[in-house]
Amino acid sequence: MNTSPLSPVSYETRDDIALIRVNNPPVNALSHAVRVGLADAFDQFDKSADAKIAVILCEGRTFFAGADIKEFGKPIAEPWLPEQFSRIEALDKPVVSVLHGTALGGGLEFALATHWRIAMPGAKVGLPEVHLGILPGAGGTQRLPRLAGVEKALDMITSGRHVGAAEALEAGIVDEISDAADIETAGMDFARKILDQNKGVRRTGDLTVAGVSDGIFDEWRSKLSRKTRGQLSPLHCIEAVRAASELPIIEGLKREGELFKELMASSQREGLIHAFFIERQVGKLPELAGVAPRPTDHIGIIGGGTMGAGIATACLLSGVSITLVERDEAAADKAQDTIAGYLAASVKRGKLTAEKRSAILDGALNCVTDYSALSDVDMVIEAVFENMEVKKEVFAKLDALCKPGAVLATNTSYLDINEIAAVTSRPADVIGLHFFSPAHVMKLLEVVVPDATAPEVVATGFALAKRLRKIAVRAGVCDGFIGNRILAKYRTAADHMVLDGASPFQIDKVLTAFGFAMGPYEVADLAGLDIGWATRKRKRAEGMHPSARDFTYADKLCESGHFGQKTGAGYYVYEKGKRGGTPNPQVLELIEAERAEKGITPRDFTDAEIIRRYMGAMVNESANIVAEGIARRPLDVDMTLLAGYGFPRYHGGPMKYADIQGLASILADLEEFAQTDAWFWEPAQLIKDLVARGDDFASLNR
Ligand code: CAA
Ligand code: NAI
């Protein structure tokens, strides 16, 4: 038995079987201490005269879930995984891996280098490195195609998907699915069988790669280049698998190592790993530690329009019962039909069975017109028109009839939730739950916290998000909260560039090449140009700041009935049955007329300047939002933009992007732009302070 009490790896011999156990909670990441422990254990096994076979298994919930991602970006201490795995493969005595939980990344690569692999029935395997901006760099791209063929390897490595035990068995990735009661029995029984049958070692690296057809790599390359929007890792993964098909294992591993190093050095790796960690950090708020949420089993929804129907669908799909209140019978029936349609689409996509859909429609959904049906619900989410008077009326009614302790939530996009809470006798129970459209699809939920809200009500917002498999971000009350307030700024920066000479089409093209899912004008067409039109009207009515630059070309589009996709034309013209649109020439005419009227001589914008201005405006407003406490930490802003606004994950979010660029260079851009528009581009004090003390946004996440 290994006597070092500190090592996460222990070694013992039972008759002629060496049992190597790893215990590195929570997910048995292959940290430095684990690698050192494994090196010692395999030395011992190699030298042992007694041990004829080794069984390796992990304690706790999973086999190794991969390399320790926290070590990335720093010099990685020896022993290194690729060498360690090759050494295990080269041993003269067999090694058996027992897989349970999620054998991912370096975990699966470890198993592929051992000679035999058995899986427990619920085990999953996968090589998810592509999502971290890297590739499986410990032999995965060379050994998986040798076991499972090129097509399967390309599928698994470029998608990063988790594959169940049965599929892994069929693909030749594991040798057997064990029906033993526990992993230890499974491993010991299998090892005994290998010894009894004298099966010995079986090296994956000695196999040849099957399934290499003409053009397969080029096909995958062209298929993925379109989908991955500038992300490097999927294409590097293809190159690594190509190397497996062309080179002997030793040279293939070398090539894999070179490609791995290139990705490790890229800022995309930094961005994607930041995204991985903040997704797990965003819900960890000191104010919520130990606070129990209230129940969310029965929720009332007021208003069954675009948002109400989507929110109801999201809840129903997660086992929540819904009572939806509309203004009249016709609207209630319409809401019922919309939700039934969304659920039917879920059945079509295989997310829900037809029986479950019927059960939901028969039992869990109730669309009514009478508010008294809400007297016993755990929570109400209001999604009526965006109008303060209407919302106040609704909240006064809810206050009068909901049971004590019911959470009263509003889905408002912009309105002051403190003002809404003030019409009730229980402001501690009032909160904003800002869903995004379509609410049954979009991942983000802004949990907007007014002044008087009780911590357990905030905890209930986070718990509901988790139940709906959404990502919740805490936001404070202001015009637009985190996401829409930042959006308003970068959209305005784009609108200014259009006034000054850029075309909306150039801006969309540059930003999609930067990695955004859509450009701002494509988004506007999708959401409906009437939304921006209404906002401009509201701002004019409220009285705009004297330095704000107003424009009317987009109003003119709306006046002629062009609201974007829903009317067939907006910034783009949409033909029925075709995906995407083509630039609408009328837009450029309207813009040119407005420039002439305003005496603006148009100038050219380089693609780089478009990005500097768009990102500069985004980062600057993000900094203001953090300084004001609307977002508690920069990571909350990053998560909001990643989960709700199509921000390219490989840039990590606007604040991570700013850190990667260097805050001094962002500040220099803001100061340069401020020379011609001091009001709009006034640099955030927080950025100035951080630059002065040589710090970055990340320092505020810690
Ligand atoms: N390294 C370091 N920490 C890790 C980790 C890893 N590979 N995987 C998970 N963690 C941490 C998480 O950050 C989290 O920490 P906190 O509790 O402090 O927030 C904790 O482990 C638990 O993780 P989850 O909350 O995600 O737990 P889960 O049960 O929901 O999911 C999981 C478990 C499926 C393993 C998920 O954590 C996961 O997908 N992990 C990443 C797997 C991965 O990408 N592996 C490849 C690594 S890269 C590699 O291996 C390179 C190579 O080629 C050698
Ligand atoms: P919508 O106009 O599609 O739906 C509103 C619904 O509320 C209508 O069906 C209407 O009949 C109903 N309604 C109005 N007054 C009512 C009352 N007193 N009692 C019961 N029902 C009533 O509006 P939409 O888009 O669903 O927006 C709802 C709320 O969600 C607004 O506050 C909006 O700002 C917010 N929101 C909208 C988003 C969007 O993309 N549409 C995104 C996020 C938030």
PDB file of N, CA and C in Angstrom, residues 573-603:
ATOM      1  N   VAL A 573     -33.754  42.364 -47.242  1.00  0.00           N
ATOM      2  CA  VAL A 573     -34.987  41.894 -47.869  1.00  0.00           C
ATOM      3  C   VAL A 573     -35.001  40.370 -47.759  1.00  0.00           C
ATOM      4  N   TYR A 574     -36.133  39.833 -47.318  1.00  0.00           N
ATOM      5  CA  TYR A 574     -36.221  38.385 -47.072  1.00  0.00           C
ATOM      6  C   TYR A 574     -37.166  37.742 -48.069  1.00  0.00           C
ATOM      7  N   GLU A 575     -36.662  36.718 -48.730  1.00  0.00           N
ATOM      8  CA  GLU A 575     -37.536  35.986 -49.654  1.00  0.00           C
ATOM      9  C   GLU A 575     -38.046  34.754 -48.960  1.00  0.00           C
ATOM     10  N   LYS A 576     -39.325  34.459 -49.192  1.00  0.00           N
ATOM     11  CA  LYS A 576     -39.930  33.271 -48.549  1.00  0.00           C
ATOM     12  C   LYS A 576     -39.146  32.013 -48.900  1.00  0.00           C
ATOM     13  N   GLY A 577     -38.895  31.183 -47.901  1.00  0.00           N
ATOM     14  CA  GLY A 577     -38.230  29.900 -48.150  1.00  0.00           C
ATOM     15  C   GLY A 577     -36.715  30.006 -48.195  1.00  0.00           C
ATOM     16  N   LYS A 578     -36.180  31.230 -48.197  1.00  0.00           N
ATOM     17  CA  LYS A 578     -34.712  31.364 -48.226  1.00  0.00           C
ATOM     18  C   LYS A 578     -34.205  31.762 -46.849  1.00  0.00           C
ATOM     19  N   ARG A 579     -33.038  31.230 -46.488  1.00  0.00           N
ATOM     20  CA  ARG A 579     -32.464  31.603 -45.183  1.00  0.00           C
ATOM     21  C   ARG A 579     -31.712  32.916 -45.323  1.00  0.00           C
ATOM     22  N   GLY A 580     -31.860  33.800 -44.382  1.00  0.00           N
ATOM     23  CA  GLY A 580     -31.131  35.066 -44.410  1.00  0.00           C
ATOM     24  C   GLY A 580     -31.717  36.008 -45.457  1.00  0.00           C
ATOM     25  N   GLY A 581     -31.215  37.228 -45.473  1.00  0.00           N
ATOM     26  CA  GLY A 581     -31.738  38.205 -46.416  1.00  0.00           C
ATOM     27  C   GLY A 581     -30.630  38.809 -47.259  1.00  0.00           C
ATOM     28  N   THR A 582     -31.023  39.666 -48.192  1.00  0.00           N
ATOM     29  CA  THR A 582     -30.013  40.405 -48.977  1.00  0.00           C
ATOM     30  C   THR A 582     -30.178  41.883 -48.635  1.00  0.00           C
ATOM     31  N   PRO A 583     -29.067  42.653 -48.668  1.00  0.00           N
ATOM     32  CA  PRO A 583     -29.154  44.061 -48.280  1.00  0.00           C
ATOM     33  C   PRO A 583     -30.266  44.808 -49.030  1.00  0.00           C
ATOM     34  N   ASN A 584     -31.021  45.591 -48.265  1.00  0.00           N
ATOM     35  CA  ASN A 584     -32.122  46.369 -48.841  1.00  0.00           C
ATOM     36  C   ASN A 584     -31.543  47.693 -49.367  1.00  0.00           C
ATOM     37  N   PRO A 585     -31.571  47.924 -50.693  1.00  0.00           N
ATOM     38  CA  PRO A 585     -30.940  49.143 -51.241  1.00  0.00           C
ATOM     39  C   PRO A 585     -31.605  50.417 -50.739  1.00  0.00           C
ATOM     40  N   GLN A 586     -32.887  50.329 -50.375  1.00  0.00           N
ATOM     41  CA  GLN A 586     -33.604  51.511 -49.880  1.00  0.00           C
ATOM     42  C   GLN A 586     -32.941  52.068 -48.613  1.00  0.00           C
ATOM     43  N   VAL A 587     -32.332  51.180 -47.829  1.00  0.00           N
ATOM     44  CA  VAL A 587     -31.707  51.597 -46.578  1.00  0.00           C
ATOM     45  C   VAL A 587     -30.574  52.581 -46.856  1.00  0.00           C
ATOM     46  N   LEU A 588     -29.742  52.233 -47.824  1.00  0.00           N
ATOM     47  CA  LEU A 588     -28.603  53.111 -48.119  1.00  0.00           C
ATOM     48  C   LEU A 588     -29.088  54.463 -48.648  1.00  0.00           C
ATOM     49  N   GLU A 589     -30.162  54.437 -49.447  1.00  0.00           N
ATOM     50  CA  GLU A 589     -30.710  55.713 -49.964  1.00  0.00           C
ATOM     51  C   GLU A 589     -31.169  56.598 -48.804  1.00  0.00           C
ATOM     52  N   LEU A 590     -31.888  55.987 -47.855  1.00  0.00           N
ATOM     53  CA  LEU A 590     -32.390  56.762 -46.707  1.00  0.00           C
ATOM     54  C   LEU A 590     -31.232  57.321 -45.874  1.00  0.00           C
ATOM     55  N   ILE A 591     -30.189  56.498 -45.693  1.00  0.00           N
ATOM     56  CA  ILE A 591     -29.043  56.935 -44.885  1.00  0.00           C
ATOM     57  C   ILE A 591     -28.321  58.081 -45.589  1.00  0.00           C
ATOM     58  N   GLU A 592     -28.128  57.923 -46.914  1.00  0.00           N
ATOM     59  CA  GLU A 592     -27.420  58.987 -47.649  1.00  0.00           C
ATOM     60  C   GLU A 592     -28.199  60.296 -47.590  1.00  0.00           C
ATOM     61  N   ALA A 593     -29.520  60.196 -47.709  1.00  0.00           N
ATOM     62  CA  ALA A 593     -30.344  61.412 -47.650  1.00  0.00           C
ATOM     63  C   ALA A 593     -30.187  62.084 -46.285  1.00  0.00           C
ATOM     64  N   GLU A 594     -30.159  61.275 -45.226  1.00  0.00           N
ATOM     65  CA  GLU A 594     -30.048  61.857 -43.885  1.00  0.00           C
ATOM     66  C   GLU A 594     -28.669  62.489 -43.673  1.00  0.00           C
ATOM     67  N   ARG A 595     -27.625  61.827 -44.191  1.00  0.00           N
ATOM     68  CA  ARG A 595     -26.283  62.434 -44.069  1.00  0.00           C
ATOM     69  C   ARG A 595     -26.254  63.790 -44.770  1.00  0.00           C
ATOM     70  N   ALA A 596     -26.847  63.825 -45.986  1.00  0.00           N
ATOM     71  CA  ALA A 596     -26.833  65.083 -46.755  1.00  0.00           C
ATOM     72  C   ALA A 596     -27.574  66.167 -45.969  1.00  0.00           C
ATOM     73  N   GLU A 597     -28.713  65.779 -45.426  1.00  0.00           N
ATOM     74  CA  GLU A 597     -29.529  66.732 -44.667  1.00  0.00           C
ATOM     75  C   GLU A 597     -28.771  67.269 -43.451  1.00  0.00           C
ATOM     76  N   LYS A 598     -27.969  66.388 -42.813  1.00  0.00           N
ATOM     77  CA  LYS A 598     -27.251  66.793 -41.602  1.00  0.00           C
ATOM     78  C   LYS A 598     -25.885  67.389 -41.917  1.00  0.00           C
ATOM     79  N   GLY A 599     -25.541  67.450 -43.211  1.00  0.00           N
ATOM     80  CA  GLY A 599     -24.245  68.016 -43.604  1.00  0.00           C
ATOM     81  C   GLY A 599     -23.067  67.139 -43.225  1.00  0.00           C
ATOM     82  N   ILE A 600     -23.283  65.811 -43.177  1.00  0.00           N
ATOM     83  CA  ILE A 600     -22.186  64.898 -42.819  1.00  0.00           C
ATOM     84  C   ILE A 600     -21.510  64.411 -44.098  1.00  0.00           C
ATOM     85  N   THR A 601     -20.191  64.593 -44.186  1.00  0.00           N
ATOM     86  CA  THR A 601     -19.446  64.018 -45.317  1.00  0.00           C
ATOM     87  C   THR A 601     -19.015  62.625 -44.915  1.00  0.00           C
ATOM     88  N   PRO A 602     -19.552  61.603 -45.617  1.00  0.00           N
ATOM     89  CA  PRO A 602     -19.241  60.241 -45.177  1.00  0.00           C
ATOM     90  C   PRO A 602     -17.764  59.899 -45.321  1.00  0.00           C
ATOM     91  N   ARG A 603     -17.245  59.122 -44.372  1.00  0.00           N
ATOM     92  CA  ARG A 603     -15.864  58.669 -44.466  1.00  0.00           C
ATOM     93  C   ARG A 603     -15.823  57.149 -44.401  1.00  0.00           C
TER      94      ARG A 603
END
